[in-house]
Amino acid sequence: GENVEQHPSTLSVQEGDSAVIKCTYSDSASNYFPWYKQELGKRPQLIIDIRSNVGEKKDQRIAVTLNKTAKHFSLHITETQPEDSAVYFCAGCGGSNYKLTFGKGTLLTVNP
Amino acid sequence: EADIYQTPRYLVIGTGKKITLECSQTMGHDKMYWYQQDPGMELHLIHYSYGVNSTEKGDLSSESTVSRIRTEHFPLTLESARPSHTSQYLCASQNSGANVLTFGAGSRLTVL
């Protein structure tokens, strides 16, 4: 089955700096890669996703890149703000298997 | 409003009690999932269903059971709760066509 590794487990940045979280996956059949943000005490919410026919996708200050050859994808947050502080989860999903396999999460702290 | 609803949000019970966590979605999704999560930690898949009368165990072994008699309803039951069951339980549903997973607000269970 799919295995998704996520790094780093914790990340601390200064407000205004960029943050990058990286994930690798094992199943070459995976074709859908979402990113979820979970604020303290709240449910995980989808913030951006990418499919395997696209190399990069951007939505305002967040972007995701995908390298299918290397089987890794990354979340980029620019101009970070304190409200970006949360746990971020990457996931992979592929082929006929609809289940998402999640990474272990990254706790991002943006210091004012 | 189309969403996924979980009740109760918080539950404190004694050891040995039987509990059922309710999950209902009004989005017409055929796929539903239960995750177990300790605060800020990994999302562990414990059960999933791809449709009525279809249930499967997830990646993390769980003493809970589930049923799927109606498309919109996916309750989780613990026959005899123990302190080790103390955790947050997140229900989710999925749009098959887009693979997007939507989470409920969660049920936080404490077993004394």
Short mmCIF file of C-alpha atoms in Angstrom, two decimals:
data_model
loop_
_atom_site.label_atom_id
_atom_site.label_comp_id
_atom_site.label_asym_id
_atom_site.label_seq_id
_atom_site.Cartn_x
_atom_site.Cartn_y
_atom_site.Cartn_z
CA GLY A 1 0.00 0.00 0.00
CA GLU A 2 0.86 3.68 -0.07
CA ASN A 3 3.34 5.12 2.41
CA VAL A 4 3.64 8.89 2.88
CA GLU A 5 6.57 10.43 4.74
CA GLN A 6 6.37 14.07 5.87
CA HIS A 7 9.16 16.41 7.00
CA PRO A 8 9.82 18.28 9.16
CA SER A 9 7.64 17.32 12.11
CA THR A 10 7.94 20.84 13.54
CA LEU A 11 8.80 24.13 11.84
CA SER A 12 9.17 27.55 13.39
CA VAL A 13 9.47 30.69 11.25
CA GLN A 14 9.32 34.43 11.70
CA GLU A 15 6.32 36.29 10.42
CA GLY A 16 6.88 37.24 6.80
CA ASP A 17 9.28 34.40 6.09
CA SER A 18 8.49 31.44 3.83
CA ALA A 19 7.74 27.92 5.04
CA VAL A 20 8.23 24.69 3.11
CA ILE A 21 6.94 21.26 4.08
CA LYS A 22 7.96 18.20 2.09
CA CYS A 23 6.35 14.80 1.55
CA THR A 24 7.40 11.68 -0.28
CA TYR A 25 5.16 8.83 -1.39
CA SER A 26 5.82 5.23 -2.38
CA ASP A 27 3.00 4.22 -4.74
CA SER A 28 3.67 5.34 -8.31
CA ALA A 29 -0.06 4.87 -9.04
CA SER A 30 -0.98 7.70 -6.65
CA ASN A 31 -2.47 10.58 -8.58
CA TYR A 32 -4.04 12.94 -6.04
CA PHE A 33 -2.16 14.88 -3.36
CA PRO A 34 -4.09 17.13 -0.97
CA TRP A 35 -2.83 19.29 1.88
CA TYR A 36 -4.92 19.81 5.02
CA LYS A 37 -4.55 22.46 7.70
CA GLN A 38 -5.72 21.72 11.23
CA GLU A 39 -5.89 24.61 13.67
CA LEU A 40 -5.90 23.89 17.39
CA GLY A 41 -9.16 22.25 18.43
CA LYS A 42 -10.61 22.27 14.92
CA ARG A 43 -11.17 19.81 12.11
CA PRO A 44 -8.63 19.31 9.29
CA GLN A 45 -9.57 21.45 6.30
CA LEU A 46 -8.40 21.14 2.71
CA ILE A 47 -6.26 24.12 1.71
CA ILE A 48 -4.89 23.02 -1.65
CA ASP A 49 -4.53 19.88 -3.73
CA ILE A 50 -2.75 18.77 -6.87
CA ARG A 51 -3.24 15.98 -9.35
CA SER A 52 -0.51 14.04 -11.08
CA ASN A 53 -1.05 15.69 -14.46
CA VAL A 54 0.04 19.05 -13.01
CA GLY A 55 3.48 20.04 -11.72
CA GLU A 56 2.55 23.11 -9.71
CA LYS A 57 -0.55 24.82 -8.37
CA LYS A 58 -0.83 28.14 -6.60
CA ASP A 59 -3.53 29.84 -4.55
CA GLN A 60 -2.56 33.25 -3.22
CA ARG A 61 0.20 32.69 -0.62
CA ILE A 62 0.23 28.91 -0.83
CA ALA A 63 1.55 26.69 -3.57
CA VAL A 64 2.15 22.99 -4.05
CA THR A 65 4.73 21.40 -6.34
CA LEU A 66 4.81 17.79 -7.48
CA ASN A 67 7.74 15.78 -8.83
CA LYS A 68 6.33 12.50 -10.08
CA THR A 69 9.71 11.08 -11.05
CA ALA A 70 11.12 11.56 -7.58
CA LYS A 71 7.74 10.85 -5.95
CA HIS A 72 7.71 13.90 -3.76
CA PHE A 73 5.53 16.97 -3.33
CA SER A 74 5.89 20.11 -1.27
CA LEU A 75 3.77 22.83 0.28
CA HIS A 76 5.11 26.37 0.08
CA ILE A 77 3.69 29.20 2.18
CA THR A 78 5.00 32.68 1.46
CA GLU A 79 4.73 35.80 3.62
CA THR A 80 3.68 33.73 6.62
CA GLN A 81 1.29 35.21 9.16
CA PRO A 82 0.51 34.15 12.75
CA GLU A 83 -2.82 32.70 11.57
CA ASP A 84 -0.87 30.22 9.44
CA SER A 85 0.18 28.53 12.70
CA ALA A 86 -1.37 25.03 12.64
CA VAL A 87 -0.65 21.38 11.96
CA TYR A 88 -0.38 20.62 8.24
CA PHE A 89 -0.97 17.16 6.82
CA CYS A 90 -0.06 15.94 3.35
CA ALA A 91 -1.73 12.90 1.81
CA GLY A 92 -1.58 10.66 -1.23
CA CYS A 93 -4.33 8.79 -3.00
CA GLY A 94 -4.09 6.69 -6.07
CA GLY A 95 -5.47 4.34 -8.64
CA SER A 96 -8.62 2.52 -7.70
CA ASN A 97 -7.97 3.04 -4.00
CA TYR A 98 -9.89 6.07 -2.77
CA LYS A 99 -8.37 6.03 0.68
CA LEU A 100 -6.08 8.91 1.52
CA THR A 101 -2.81 7.96 3.19
CA PHE A 102 -1.75 10.82 5.44
CA GLY A 103 1.69 11.95 6.52
CA LYS A 104 2.33 12.33 10.24
CA GLY A 105 1.85 16.08 10.18
CA THR A 106 3.98 19.20 10.59
CA LEU A 107 3.41 21.67 13.42
CA LEU A 108 4.06 25.11 11.94
CA THR A 109 4.55 28.01 14.32
CA VAL A 110 4.75 31.54 12.94
CA ASN A 111 6.30 33.91 15.44
CA PRO A 112 5.14 37.55 15.34
CA GLU B 1 -26.14 23.64 4.53
CA ALA B 2 -24.43 20.52 3.15
CA ASP B 3 -21.94 19.33 5.71
CA ILE B 4 -20.89 16.42 7.88
CA TYR B 5 -22.19 16.35 11.45
CA GLN B 6 -20.88 14.50 14.48
CA THR B 7 -22.51 14.00 17.87
CA PRO B 8 -21.72 14.17 20.66
CA ARG B 9 -18.89 16.69 20.42
CA TYR B 10 -17.68 15.79 23.90
CA LEU B 11 -18.35 12.68 25.97
CA VAL B 12 -17.03 11.62 29.37
CA ILE B 13 -18.00 8.11 30.44
CA GLY B 14 -16.94 5.38 32.84
CA THR B 15 -15.09 2.19 31.97
CA GLY B 16 -17.26 -0.60 30.61
CA LYS B 17 -19.99 1.60 29.16
CA LYS B 18 -21.28 1.15 25.63
CA ILE B 19 -21.12 4.24 23.45
CA THR B 20 -22.11 5.18 19.93
CA LEU B 21 -20.63 8.14 18.10
CA GLU B 22 -22.94 9.47 15.42
CA CYS B 23 -21.89 10.75 12.01
CA SER B 24 -24.18 12.03 9.29
CA GLN B 25 -23.48 13.83 6.05
CA THR B 26 -25.83 15.69 3.76
CA MET B 27 -23.50 15.92 0.76
CA GLY B 28 -24.61 12.70 -0.94
CA HIS B 29 -21.14 11.15 -0.61
CA ASP B 30 -20.94 7.38 -0.88
CA LYS B 31 -17.57 6.98 0.85
CA MET B 32 -17.18 7.58 4.57
CA TYR B 33 -14.32 7.17 7.03
CA TRP B 34 -13.50 7.17 10.74
CA TYR B 35 -10.15 8.45 11.98
CA GLN B 36 -8.74 8.37 15.49
CA GLN B 37 -6.50 11.30 16.44
CA ASP B 38 -4.80 12.36 19.64
CA PRO B 39 -4.49 16.20 19.82
CA GLY B 40 -2.19 17.52 17.10
CA MET B 41 -1.02 14.04 16.23
CA GLU B 42 -1.33 11.58 13.37
CA LEU B 43 -4.63 10.73 11.71
CA HIS B 44 -5.18 6.98 12.09
CA LEU B 45 -7.78 5.37 9.81
CA ILE B 46 -9.83 2.87 11.83
CA HIS B 47 -12.85 2.16 9.59
CA TYR B 48 -14.17 3.02 6.16
CA SER B 49 -17.16 2.36 3.95
CA TYR B 50 -17.55 2.66 0.20
CA GLY B 51 -21.32 2.38 0.30
CA VAL B 52 -24.38 0.94 2.01
CA ASN B 53 -23.73 -2.44 3.67
CA SER B 54 -19.99 -2.11 2.95
CA THR B 55 -17.54 -1.64 5.84
CA GLU B 56 -13.82 -2.33 6.13
CA LYS B 57 -11.24 -2.07 8.88
CA GLY B 58 -8.63 0.59 8.52
CA ASP B 59 -4.89 0.68 9.03
CA LEU B 60 -5.06 0.98 12.84
CA SER B 61 -6.61 -1.89 14.72
CA SER B 62 -9.61 -0.76 16.74
CA GLU B 63 -12.04 -2.49 19.10
CA SER B 64 -14.83 -0.31 17.74
CA THR B 65 -17.37 -1.41 15.13
CA VAL B 66 -19.28 0.50 12.47
CA SER B 67 -22.38 0.07 10.37
CA ARG B 68 -23.64 1.62 7.13
CA ILE B 69 -27.33 1.00 6.72
CA ARG B 70 -28.05 4.37 5.11
CA THR B 71 -25.83 6.34 2.76
CA GLU B 72 -25.81 9.42 4.95
CA HIS B 73 -25.20 7.71 8.31
CA PHE B 74 -22.03 5.99 9.58
CA PRO B 75 -22.11 5.43 13.36
CA LEU B 76 -19.20 4.04 15.38
CA THR B 77 -19.82 1.87 18.45
CA LEU B 78 -17.64 0.81 21.37
CA GLU B 79 -19.26 -2.08 23.25
CA SER B 80 -17.16 -1.65 26.39
CA ALA B 81 -15.17 1.55 26.67
CA ARG B 82 -11.74 1.58 28.33
CA PRO B 83 -9.36 4.44 29.25
CA SER B 84 -7.19 3.46 26.26
CA HIS B 85 -10.08 4.53 24.01
CA THR B 86 -9.72 8.12 25.18
CA SER B 87 -9.10 10.12 22.01
CA GLN B 88 -10.71 12.29 19.36
CA TYR B 89 -12.70 10.52 16.67
CA LEU B 90 -13.08 12.28 13.32
CA CYS B 91 -15.63 11.23 10.73
CA ALA B 92 -15.09 12.14 7.08
CA SER B 93 -16.84 11.70 3.76
CA GLN B 94 -15.50 11.73 0.25
CA ASN B 95 -16.64 12.85 -3.15
CA SER B 96 -15.62 9.92 -5.35
CA GLY B 97 -15.25 11.94 -8.49
CA ALA B 98 -12.86 14.48 -7.00
CA ASN B 99 -11.36 12.42 -4.13
CA VAL B 100 -11.81 15.42 -1.84
CA LEU B 101 -12.21 14.40 1.82
CA THR B 102 -14.37 16.52 4.14
CA PHE B 103 -14.04 16.11 7.91
CA GLY B 104 -16.60 16.50 10.65
CA ALA B 105 -15.85 18.56 13.76
CA GLY B 106 -14.96 15.46 15.76
CA SER B 107 -16.11 13.69 18.92
CA ARG B 108 -13.76 13.95 21.86
CA LEU B 109 -14.13 10.87 24.07
CA THR B 110 -12.78 10.56 27.60
CA VAL B 111 -13.09 7.24 29.39
CA LEU B 112 -12.48 7.35 33.13
#
